[in-house]
mmCIF file of C-alpha atoms in Angstrom:
data_model
loop_
_atom_site.group_PDB
_atom_site.id
_atom_site.type_symbol
_atom_site.label_atom_id
_atom_site.label_comp_id
_atom_site.label_asym_id
_atom_site.label_seq_id
_atom_site.Cartn_x
_atom_site.Cartn_y
_atom_site.Cartn_z
ATOM 1 C CA UNK K 142 0.000 0.000 0.000
ATOM 2 C CA UNK K 143 1.498 3.316 -1.040
ATOM 3 C CA UNK K 144 1.889 6.291 1.236
ATOM 4 C CA UNK K 145 -0.700 8.147 -0.902
ATOM 5 C CA UNK K 146 -3.211 5.345 -0.428
ATOM 6 C CA UNK K 147 -2.620 5.297 3.323
ATOM 7 C CA UNK K 148 -3.177 9.074 3.392
ATOM 8 C CA UNK K 149 -6.355 9.009 1.280
ATOM 9 C CA UNK K 150 -8.031 5.960 2.859
ATOM 10 C CA UNK K 151 -9.466 7.695 5.984
ATOM 11 C CA UNK K 152 -10.761 10.547 3.833
ATOM 12 C CA UNK K 153 -12.390 8.112 1.425
ATOM 13 C CA UNK K 154 -14.076 6.366 4.323
ATOM 14 C CA UNK K 155 -15.511 9.685 5.553
ATOM 15 C CA UNK K 156 -16.743 10.509 2.053
ATOM 16 C CA UNK K 157 -18.406 7.084 1.761
ATOM 17 C CA UNK K 158 -20.102 7.525 5.171
ATOM 18 C CA UNK K 159 -21.353 11.007 4.219
ATOM 19 C CA UNK K 160 -22.681 9.765 0.870
ATOM 20 C CA UNK K 161 -24.405 6.837 2.573
ATOM 21 C CA UNK K 162 -26.011 9.130 5.153
ATOM 22 C CA UNK K 163 -27.173 11.473 2.394
ATOM 23 C CA UNK K 164 -28.740 8.590 0.508
ATOM 24 C CA UNK K 165 -30.549 7.436 3.657
ATOM 25 C CA UNK K 166 -31.893 10.963 4.203
ATOM 26 C CA UNK K 167 -33.024 11.207 0.598
ATOM 27 C CA UNK K 168 -34.771 7.842 0.768
ATOM 28 C CA UNK K 169 -36.373 8.651 4.156
ATOM 29 C CA UNK K 170 -37.520 12.089 2.964
ATOM 30 C CA UNK K 171 -38.874 10.547 -0.182
ATOM 31 C CA UNK K 172 -40.815 8.010 1.860
ATOM 32 C CA UNK K 173 -42.257 10.783 4.027
ATOM 33 C CA UNK K 174 -43.211 12.793 0.963
ATOM 34 C CA UNK K 175 -44.793 9.708 -0.552
ATOM 35 C CA UNK K 176 -46.790 8.956 2.599
ATOM 36 C CA UNK K 177 -47.740 12.635 2.910
ATOM 37 C CA UNK K 178 -48.803 12.807 -0.713
ATOM 38 C CA UNK K 179 -50.556 9.456 -0.492
ATOM 39 C CA UNK K 180 -52.664 10.475 2.548
ATOM 40 C CA UNK K 181 -56.137 10.984 1.082
ATOM 41 C CA UNK K 182 -58.039 14.199 1.642
ATOM 42 C CA UNK K 183 -61.042 13.650 3.887
ATOM 43 C CA UNK K 184 -64.279 15.609 3.637
ATOM 44 C CA UNK K 185 -66.280 15.801 6.864
ATOM 45 C CA UNK K 186 -69.882 17.015 6.751
ATOM 46 C CA UNK K 187 -70.780 18.625 10.077
ATOM 47 C CA UNK K 188 -74.471 19.251 10.790
ATOM 48 C CA UNK K 189 -75.729 21.955 13.145
ATOM 49 C CA UNK K 190 -79.200 23.323 13.700
ATOM 50 C CA UNK K 191 -78.083 26.877 14.436
ATOM 51 C CA UNK K 192 -77.891 29.839 12.079
ATOM 52 C CA UNK K 193 -74.623 30.797 10.415
ATOM 53 C CA UNK K 194 -74.345 34.058 12.371
ATOM 54 C CA UNK K 195 -74.791 32.420 15.781
ATOM 55 C CA UNK K 196 -71.660 32.528 17.942
ATOM 56 C CA UNK K 197 -71.671 28.732 18.280
ATOM 57 C CA UNK K 198 -71.765 28.297 14.503
ATOM 58 C CA UNK K 199 -69.160 30.982 13.917
ATOM 59 C CA UNK K 200 -66.900 29.159 16.349
ATOM 60 C CA UNK K 201 -67.395 25.876 14.474
ATOM 61 C CA UNK K 202 -66.652 27.592 11.175
ATOM 62 C CA UNK K 203 -63.420 29.012 12.588
ATOM 63 C CA UNK K 204 -62.531 25.553 13.884
ATOM 64 C CA UNK K 205 -63.105 24.104 10.405
ATOM 65 C CA UNK K 206 -60.940 26.777 8.791
ATOM 66 C CA UNK K 207 -58.159 26.242 11.337
ATOM 67 C CA UNK K 208 -58.121 22.511 10.626
ATOM 68 C CA UNK K 209 -58.149 22.989 6.862
ATOM 69 C CA UNK K 210 -55.241 25.441 6.938
ATOM 70 C CA UNK K 211 -53.167 23.410 9.401
ATOM 71 C CA UNK K 212 -53.589 20.200 7.378
ATOM 72 C CA UNK K 213 -53.055 21.869 4.002
ATOM 73 C CA UNK K 214 -56.589 20.909 3.002
ATOM 74 C CA UNK K 215 -56.258 17.213 3.814
ATOM 75 C CA UNK K 216 -59.052 17.503 6.400
ATOM 76 C CA UNK K 217 -61.943 19.549 5.060
ATOM 77 C CA UNK K 218 -64.829 20.130 7.479
ATOM 78 C CA UNK K 219 -67.925 21.359 5.649
ATOM 79 C CA UNK K 220 -70.264 23.116 8.093
ATOM 80 C CA UNK K 221 -73.990 22.784 7.288
ATOM 81 C CA UNK K 222 -75.787 25.357 9.457
ATOM 82 C CA UNK K 223 -79.448 26.100 10.065
ATOM 83 C CA UNK K 224 -80.568 22.465 9.960
ATOM 84 C CA UNK K 225 -79.961 22.293 6.192
ATOM 85 C CA UNK K 226 -78.329 18.870 6.288
ATOM 86 C CA UNK K 227 -80.137 17.405 9.297
ATOM 87 C CA UNK K 228 -82.828 18.908 11.479
ATOM 88 C CA UNK K 229 -81.739 19.527 15.100
ATOM 89 C CA UNK K 230 -83.682 16.564 16.495
ATOM 90 C CA UNK K 231 -82.134 14.269 13.844
ATOM 91 C CA UNK K 232 -78.475 15.241 14.187
ATOM 92 C CA UNK K 233 -77.333 12.811 16.880
ATOM 93 C CA UNK K 234 -79.002 9.796 15.295
ATOM 94 C CA UNK K 235 -78.075 11.013 11.818
ATOM 95 C CA UNK K 236 -74.358 11.096 12.627
ATOM 96 C CA UNK K 237 -74.532 7.666 14.257
ATOM 97 C CA UNK K 238 -76.219 6.330 11.133
ATOM 98 C CA UNK K 239 -73.632 7.905 8.831
ATOM 99 C CA UNK K 240 -75.825 10.577 7.234
ATOM 100 C CA UNK K 241 -73.152 13.056 8.384
ATOM 101 C CA UNK K 242 -69.665 12.545 9.741
ATOM 102 C CA UNK K 243 -69.951 15.059 12.573
ATOM 103 C CA UNK K 244 -72.528 17.175 14.329
ATOM 104 C CA UNK K 245 -73.429 19.620 17.076
ATOM 105 C CA UNK K 246 -76.258 19.157 19.576
ATOM 106 C CA UNK K 247 -77.313 20.649 22.877
ATOM 107 C CA UNK K 248 -76.317 17.892 25.301
ATOM 108 C CA UNK K 249 -79.399 18.048 27.497
ATOM 109 C CA UNK K 250 -81.612 17.144 24.525
ATOM 110 C CA UNK K 251 -80.019 13.670 24.707
ATOM 111 C CA UNK K 252 -81.015 12.947 28.318
ATOM 112 C CA UNK K 253 -83.387 10.185 27.230
ATOM 113 C CA UNK K 254 -80.468 8.629 25.348
ATOM 114 C CA UNK K 255 -78.367 8.657 28.540
ATOM 115 C CA UNK K 256 -79.171 10.367 31.831
ATOM 116 C CA UNK K 257 -75.631 11.746 32.096
ATOM 117 C CA UNK K 258 -76.259 14.123 29.179
ATOM 118 C CA UNK K 259 -78.866 16.007 31.216
ATOM 119 C CA UNK K 260 -76.516 16.826 34.081
ATOM 120 C CA UNK K 261 -75.665 20.350 32.923
ATOM 121 C CA UNK K 262 -79.346 21.290 32.787
ATOM 122 C CA UNK K 263 -80.185 20.481 36.389
ATOM 123 C CA UNK K 264 -81.679 23.738 37.683
ATOM 124 C CA UNK K 265 -79.588 25.968 39.927
ATOM 125 C CA UNK K 266 -76.680 23.509 40.316
ATOM 126 C CA UNK K 267 -74.237 25.897 38.628
ATOM 127 C CA UNK K 268 -74.214 29.628 39.291
ATOM 128 C CA UNK K 269 -72.049 30.891 36.443
ATOM 129 C CA UNK K 270 -69.315 30.153 33.939
ATOM 130 C CA UNK K 271 -66.709 29.014 36.495
ATOM 131 C CA UNK K 272 -69.117 26.431 37.877
ATOM 132 C CA UNK K 273 -70.092 25.368 34.364
ATOM 133 C CA UNK K 274 -66.430 24.786 33.528
ATOM 134 C CA UNK K 275 -65.967 22.661 36.648
ATOM 135 C CA UNK K 276 -69.029 20.662 35.667
ATOM 136 C CA UNK K 277 -67.612 20.001 32.194
ATOM 137 C CA UNK K 278 -64.207 19.028 33.552
ATOM 138 C CA UNK K 279 -65.858 16.614 35.974
ATOM 139 C CA UNK K 280 -68.183 15.082 33.403
ATOM 140 C CA UNK K 281 -66.114 15.018 30.211
ATOM 141 C CA UNK K 282 -64.405 11.620 30.780
ATOM 142 C CA UNK K 283 -67.798 9.990 31.379
ATOM 143 C CA UNK K 284 -69.327 11.764 28.363
ATOM 144 C CA UNK K 285 -66.435 10.549 26.207
ATOM 145 C CA UNK K 286 -67.049 6.954 27.318
ATOM 146 C CA UNK K 287 -70.780 7.283 26.648
ATOM 147 C CA UNK K 288 -70.100 8.507 23.122
ATOM 148 C CA UNK K 289 -67.419 5.889 22.535
ATOM 149 C CA UNK K 290 -70.025 3.175 23.163
ATOM 150 C CA UNK K 291 -72.047 4.720 20.356
ATOM 151 C CA UNK K 292 -69.188 4.912 17.872
ATOM 152 C CA UNK K 293 -68.632 8.639 18.407
ATOM 153 C CA UNK K 294 -65.936 10.900 19.838
ATOM 154 C CA UNK K 295 -66.153 14.292 21.568
ATOM 155 C CA UNK K 296 -64.392 17.197 19.900
ATOM 156 C CA UNK K 297 -65.375 20.000 22.260
ATOM 157 C CA UNK K 298 -68.247 21.616 24.175
ATOM 158 C CA UNK K 299 -69.262 25.253 24.642
ATOM 159 C CA UNK K 300 -71.985 26.609 26.969
ATOM 160 C CA UNK K 301 -74.822 28.896 26.115
ATOM 161 C CA UNK K 302 -75.243 31.999 28.246
ATOM 162 C CA UNK K 303 -77.262 31.442 31.451
ATOM 163 C CA UNK K 304 -80.866 30.385 30.957
ATOM 164 C CA UNK K 305 -83.230 33.132 32.063
ATOM 165 C CA UNK K 306 -86.987 33.518 32.151
ATOM 166 C CA UNK K 307 -88.860 35.309 29.349
ATOM 167 C CA UNK K 308 -92.511 36.176 29.761
ATOM 168 C CA UNK K 309 -95.182 37.859 27.693
ATOM 169 C CA UNK K 310 -96.675 39.355 30.872
ATOM 170 C CA UNK K 311 -95.190 40.556 34.119
ATOM 171 C CA UNK K 312 -94.642 37.837 36.724
ATOM 172 C CA UNK K 313 -95.699 39.156 40.129
ATOM 173 C CA UNK K 314 -96.744 35.956 41.907
ATOM 174 C CA UNK K 315 -96.294 32.233 41.406
ATOM 175 C CA UNK K 316 -99.907 32.091 40.201
ATOM 176 C CA UNK K 317 -98.820 33.997 37.103
ATOM 177 C CA UNK K 318 -97.248 30.789 35.757
ATOM 178 C CA UNK K 319 -100.448 28.780 35.927
ATOM 179 C CA UNK K 320 -101.983 27.662 32.633
ATOM 180 C CA UNK K 321 -99.584 29.628 30.445
ATOM 181 C CA UNK K 322 -97.890 28.097 27.410
ATOM 182 C CA UNK K 323 -94.234 27.392 28.241
ATOM 183 C CA UNK K 324 -91.718 26.378 25.610
ATOM 184 C CA UNK K 325 -89.926 23.110 26.444
ATOM 185 C CA UNK K 326 -87.009 21.492 24.610
ATOM 186 C CA UNK K 327 -85.645 18.851 27.004
ATOM 187 C CA UNK K 328 -86.845 16.726 29.957
ATOM 188 C CA UNK K 329 -85.792 19.376 32.495
ATOM 189 C CA UNK K 330 -87.836 22.179 30.954
ATOM 190 C CA UNK K 331 -90.731 19.746 30.494
ATOM 191 C CA UNK K 332 -90.717 18.890 34.202
ATOM 192 C CA UNK K 333 -90.343 22.516 35.322
ATOM 193 C CA UNK K 334 -93.360 23.488 33.218
ATOM 194 C CA UNK K 335 -95.408 20.730 34.848
ATOM 195 C CA UNK K 336 -94.353 21.660 38.370
ATOM 196 C CA UNK K 337 -95.138 25.387 38.022
ATOM 197 C CA UNK K 338 -98.513 24.613 36.474
ATOM 198 C CA UNK K 339 -97.664 25.899 32.995
ATOM 199 C CA UNK K 340 -98.718 24.190 29.766
ATOM 200 C CA UNK K 341 -95.696 22.548 28.067
ATOM 201 C CA UNK K 342 -95.278 23.309 24.368
ATOM 202 C CA UNK K 343 -92.404 21.544 22.582
ATOM 203 C CA UNK K 344 -90.687 23.947 20.186
ATOM 204 C CA UNK K 345 -87.261 23.401 18.610
ATOM 205 C CA UNK K 346 -84.980 26.378 18.097
ATOM 206 C CA UNK K 347 -85.619 26.528 14.335
ATOM 207 C CA UNK K 348 -89.366 27.021 14.911
ATOM 208 C CA UNK K 349 -89.186 29.249 17.973
ATOM 209 C CA UNK K 350 -89.357 32.655 16.259
ATOM 210 C CA UNK K 351 -92.587 31.665 14.479
ATOM 211 C CA UNK K 352 -94.052 30.262 17.688
ATOM 212 C CA UNK K 353 -93.308 33.505 19.549
ATOM 213 C CA UNK K 354 -94.752 35.673 16.765
ATOM 214 C CA UNK K 355 -97.884 33.530 16.707
ATOM 215 C CA UNK K 356 -98.074 33.876 20.505
ATOM 216 C CA UNK K 357 -98.022 30.106 20.939
ATOM 217 C CA UNK K 358 -95.368 30.606 23.631
ATOM 218 C CA UNK K 359 -95.871 32.819 26.689
ATOM 219 C CA UNK K 360 -93.018 31.647 28.895
ATOM 220 C CA UNK K 361 -89.573 30.246 28.146
ATOM 221 C CA UNK K 362 -86.313 29.530 29.935
ATOM 222 C CA UNK K 363 -83.535 30.247 27.503
ATOM 223 C CA UNK K 364 -80.450 32.359 26.859
ATOM 224 C CA UNK K 365 -80.114 36.027 25.989
ATOM 225 C CA UNK K 366 -78.983 34.973 22.501
ATOM 226 C CA UNK K 367 -82.219 33.089 21.859
ATOM 227 C CA UNK K 368 -84.236 36.159 22.774
ATOM 228 C CA UNK K 369 -82.316 38.319 20.317
ATOM 229 C CA UNK K 370 -82.239 35.690 17.576
ATOM 230 C CA UNK K 371 -86.006 35.120 17.729
ATOM 231 C CA UNK K 372 -86.825 38.823 18.269
ATOM 232 C CA UNK K 373 -88.677 37.787 21.417
ATOM 233 C CA UNK K 374 -89.714 41.419 22.028
ATOM 234 C CA UNK K 375 -92.471 40.974 19.437
ATOM 235 C CA UNK K 376 -94.439 39.106 22.099
ATOM 236 C CA UNK K 377 -92.270 38.856 25.221
ATOM 237 C CA UNK K 378 -91.266 42.060 26.950
ATOM 238 C CA UNK K 379 -90.172 40.706 30.326
ATOM 239 C CA UNK K 380 -86.812 39.059 31.016
ATOM 240 C CA UNK K 381 -85.971 37.784 34.508
ATOM 241 C CA UNK K 382 -82.368 36.917 35.357
ATOM 242 C CA UNK K 383 -82.738 33.646 37.242
ATOM 243 C CA UNK K 384 -79.506 31.979 35.976
ATOM 244 C CA UNK K 385 -81.225 28.605 35.941
ATOM 245 C CA UNK K 386 -78.391 26.673 34.249
ATOM 246 C CA UNK K 387 -75.769 26.896 31.486
ATOM 247 C CA UNK K 388 -76.439 24.105 28.989
ATOM 248 C CA UNK K 389 -73.654 23.123 26.616
ATOM 249 C CA UNK K 390 -73.553 22.362 22.930
ATOM 250 C CA UNK K 391 -71.375 19.365 22.147
ATOM 251 C CA UNK K 392 -69.490 18.965 18.855
ATOM 252 C CA UNK K 393 -68.733 15.342 18.046
ATOM 253 C CA UNK K 394 -67.477 13.116 15.229
ATOM 254 C CA UNK K 395 -67.865 9.510 14.114
ATOM 255 C CA UNK K 396 -65.055 7.361 15.537
ATOM 256 C CA UNK K 397 -64.522 5.598 12.211
ATOM 257 C CA UNK K 398 -64.117 8.959 10.466
ATOM 258 C CA UNK K 399 -61.587 10.019 13.093
ATOM 259 C CA UNK K 400 -59.623 6.785 12.618
ATOM 260 C CA UNK K 401 -59.349 7.411 8.856
ATOM 261 C CA UNK K 402 -57.463 10.649 9.442
ATOM 262 C CA UNK K 403 -53.670 10.329 9.410
ATOM 263 C CA UNK K 404 -52.189 10.407 12.918
ATOM 264 C CA UNK K 405 -50.446 13.762 12.485
ATOM 265 C CA UNK K 406 -53.585 15.370 11.071
ATOM 266 C CA UNK K 407 -55.691 13.792 13.822
ATOM 267 C CA UNK K 408 -53.498 15.539 16.380
ATOM 268 C CA UNK K 409 -53.977 18.819 14.513
ATOM 269 C CA UNK K 410 -57.748 18.274 14.609
ATOM 270 C CA UNK K 411 -57.822 17.639 18.356
ATOM 271 C CA UNK K 412 -55.499 20.575 19.058
ATOM 272 C CA UNK K 413 -57.806 22.835 17.033
ATOM 273 C CA UNK K 414 -60.760 21.465 19.017
ATOM 274 C CA UNK K 415 -59.122 22.510 22.288
ATOM 275 C CA UNK K 416 -58.565 25.992 20.888
ATOM 276 C CA UNK K 417 -62.193 26.133 19.684
ATOM 277 C CA UNK K 418 -63.461 25.154 23.121
ATOM 278 C CA UNK K 419 -61.492 27.902 24.865
ATOM 279 C CA UNK K 420 -62.531 30.445 22.225
ATOM 280 C CA UNK K 421 -66.176 29.362 22.449
ATOM 281 C CA UNK K 422 -66.383 29.828 26.215
ATOM 282 C CA UNK K 423 -65.000 33.333 25.839
ATOM 283 C CA UNK K 424 -67.439 34.118 23.024
ATOM 284 C CA UNK K 425 -70.337 32.883 25.142
ATOM 285 C CA UNK K 426 -69.490 35.225 28.021
ATOM 286 C CA UNK K 427 -68.916 38.216 25.757
ATOM 287 C CA UNK K 428 -72.070 37.511 23.762
ATOM 288 C CA UNK K 429 -74.282 37.382 26.845
ATOM 289 C CA UNK K 430 -73.486 41.004 27.730
ATOM 290 C CA UNK K 431 -74.049 42.134 24.132
ATOM 291 C CA UNK K 432 -77.341 40.278 23.780
ATOM 292 C CA UNK K 433 -78.766 41.602 27.043
ATOM 293 C CA UNK K 434 -78.020 45.145 25.877
ATOM 294 C CA UNK K 435 -79.861 44.376 22.621
ATOM 295 C CA UNK K 436 -82.869 43.113 24.571
ATOM 296 C CA UNK K 437 -82.964 46.349 26.571
ATOM 297 C CA UNK K 438 -82.574 48.417 23.401
ATOM 298 C CA UNK K 439 -85.708 46.710 22.048
ATOM 299 C CA UNK K 440 -87.733 47.667 25.114
ATOM 300 C CA UNK K 441 -87.498 44.342 26.919
ATOM 301 C CA UNK K 442 -87.593 45.009 30.652
ATOM 302 C CA UNK K 443 -84.661 43.249 32.322
ATOM 303 C CA UNK K 444 -85.315 42.389 35.975
ATOM 304 C CA UNK K 445 -83.921 40.427 38.857
ATOM 305 C CA UNK K 446 -86.489 37.930 40.103
ATOM 306 C CA UNK K 447 -88.662 38.744 43.130
ATOM 307 C CA UNK K 448 -87.199 37.013 46.208
ATOM 308 C CA UNK K 449 -90.320 34.981 46.978
ATOM 309 C CA UNK K 450 -90.758 33.819 43.388
ATOM 310 C CA UNK K 451 -87.060 33.005 43.136
ATOM 311 C CA UNK K 452 -87.316 30.932 46.336
ATOM 312 C CA UNK K 453 -90.248 29.092 44.791
ATOM 313 C CA UNK K 454 -88.239 28.370 41.637
ATOM 314 C CA UNK K 455 -85.306 27.171 43.767
ATOM 315 C CA UNK K 456 -87.635 24.645 45.432
ATOM 316 C CA UNK K 457 -88.827 23.537 41.998
ATOM 317 C CA UNK K 458 -85.182 23.081 41.036
ATOM 318 C CA UNK K 459 -84.581 20.953 44.135
ATOM 319 C CA UNK K 460 -87.508 18.701 43.202
ATOM 320 C CA UNK K 461 -86.171 18.234 39.664
ATOM 321 C CA UNK K 462 -82.670 17.498 41.004
ATOM 322 C CA UNK K 463 -83.972 14.941 43.545
ATOM 323 C CA UNK K 464 -86.005 13.190 40.854
ATOM 324 C CA UNK K 465 -82.946 13.094 38.603
ATOM 325 C CA UNK K 466 -80.787 11.675 41.407
ATOM 326 C CA UNK K 467 -83.279 8.864 42.014
ATOM 327 C CA UNK K 468 -82.728 7.749 38.420
ATOM 328 C CA UNK K 469 -78.971 8.325 38.482
ATOM 329 C CA UNK K 470 -76.504 5.470 38.320
ATOM 330 C CA UNK K 471 -72.998 5.188 39.700
ATOM 331 C CA UNK K 472 -71.473 7.201 36.840
ATOM 332 C CA UNK K 473 -73.783 10.189 37.261
ATOM 333 C CA UNK K 474 -73.362 10.191 41.048
ATOM 334 C CA UNK K 475 -69.567 10.035 40.742
ATOM 335 C CA UNK K 476 -69.548 12.970 38.336
ATOM 336 C CA UNK K 477 -71.828 15.053 40.543
ATOM 337 C CA UNK K 478 -69.730 14.215 43.618
ATOM 338 C CA UNK K 479 -66.533 15.239 41.821
ATOM 339 C CA UNK K 480 -68.127 18.503 40.707
ATOM 340 C CA UNK K 481 -69.402 19.405 44.174
ATOM 341 C CA UNK K 482 -66.053 18.453 45.742
ATOM 342 C CA UNK K 483 -64.081 20.534 43.240
ATOM 343 C CA UNK K 484 -66.471 23.430 43.747
ATOM 344 C CA UNK K 485 -66.157 23.314 47.541
ATOM 345 C CA UNK K 486 -62.345 23.590 47.437
ATOM 346 C CA UNK K 487 -62.171 26.343 44.795
#
């Protein structure tokens, strides 16, 4: 072996190693690009019953845009608002049956499906947004399991503003509830109407404005947004701040659709869902103040509730809660215990 060969050999070895490493990188990058390019684009139809300009729908639309941008269009969520794809009462079953890949429903409307879903509409259990957040944190793992059994997965949940009492006439005594048509939309509102002696009238959100205009509804427990959206002042000029509960809308997706999304994109989707949840809670709080100002601007009288009538409603709430607890299983009791424990040590 010549001196030149001895001198060059270590350098040649380094060159060979560098070339080999470069080839490995090229092959690996090529494989990644191939997998990335091969990942199919997925269209997800998401059904909601709420109008496009509602803060819940706007939040979903922003969520969809965030996901589309972050995945370079590989995950495309198409938001169908206003019940165009599925009517509100059909959304949960429709997604389970595959008529849409994802949907949004008010959780308490599913109480007959599973008692747990009605927890956030128990009257006077939560007093505001902080309590509502504790309730969601306590109940989310159980809600996720309940949906998993049905082939679904939770994306996020956002509360409506507090549910307050609208009335076509002034409420001065508890007798003023008797015989009046009260809008109901879940088992809790149905039971409250029965207990106060009102006449329950089932009206979904899409039909509520017409029902109010036609004076088919004289009482309703709902949010400030609903009053503005339905122009409740056309027939209801009294608004009592009773803060009955803060029901949540839940956005969910089929588990098989979620599993078809590439792992990296699935993480992007769930990260965007967490952002949407935080943004939605903030929007809900901000919207409540704006909507109450709009009610006042349209000559709706905004009151606190008379102490005696409020005490009466609190007792009604206790009856509803006791009846719910009698039907509750271990899961519901564990969630409620965790919520009350967390609340007591805040």
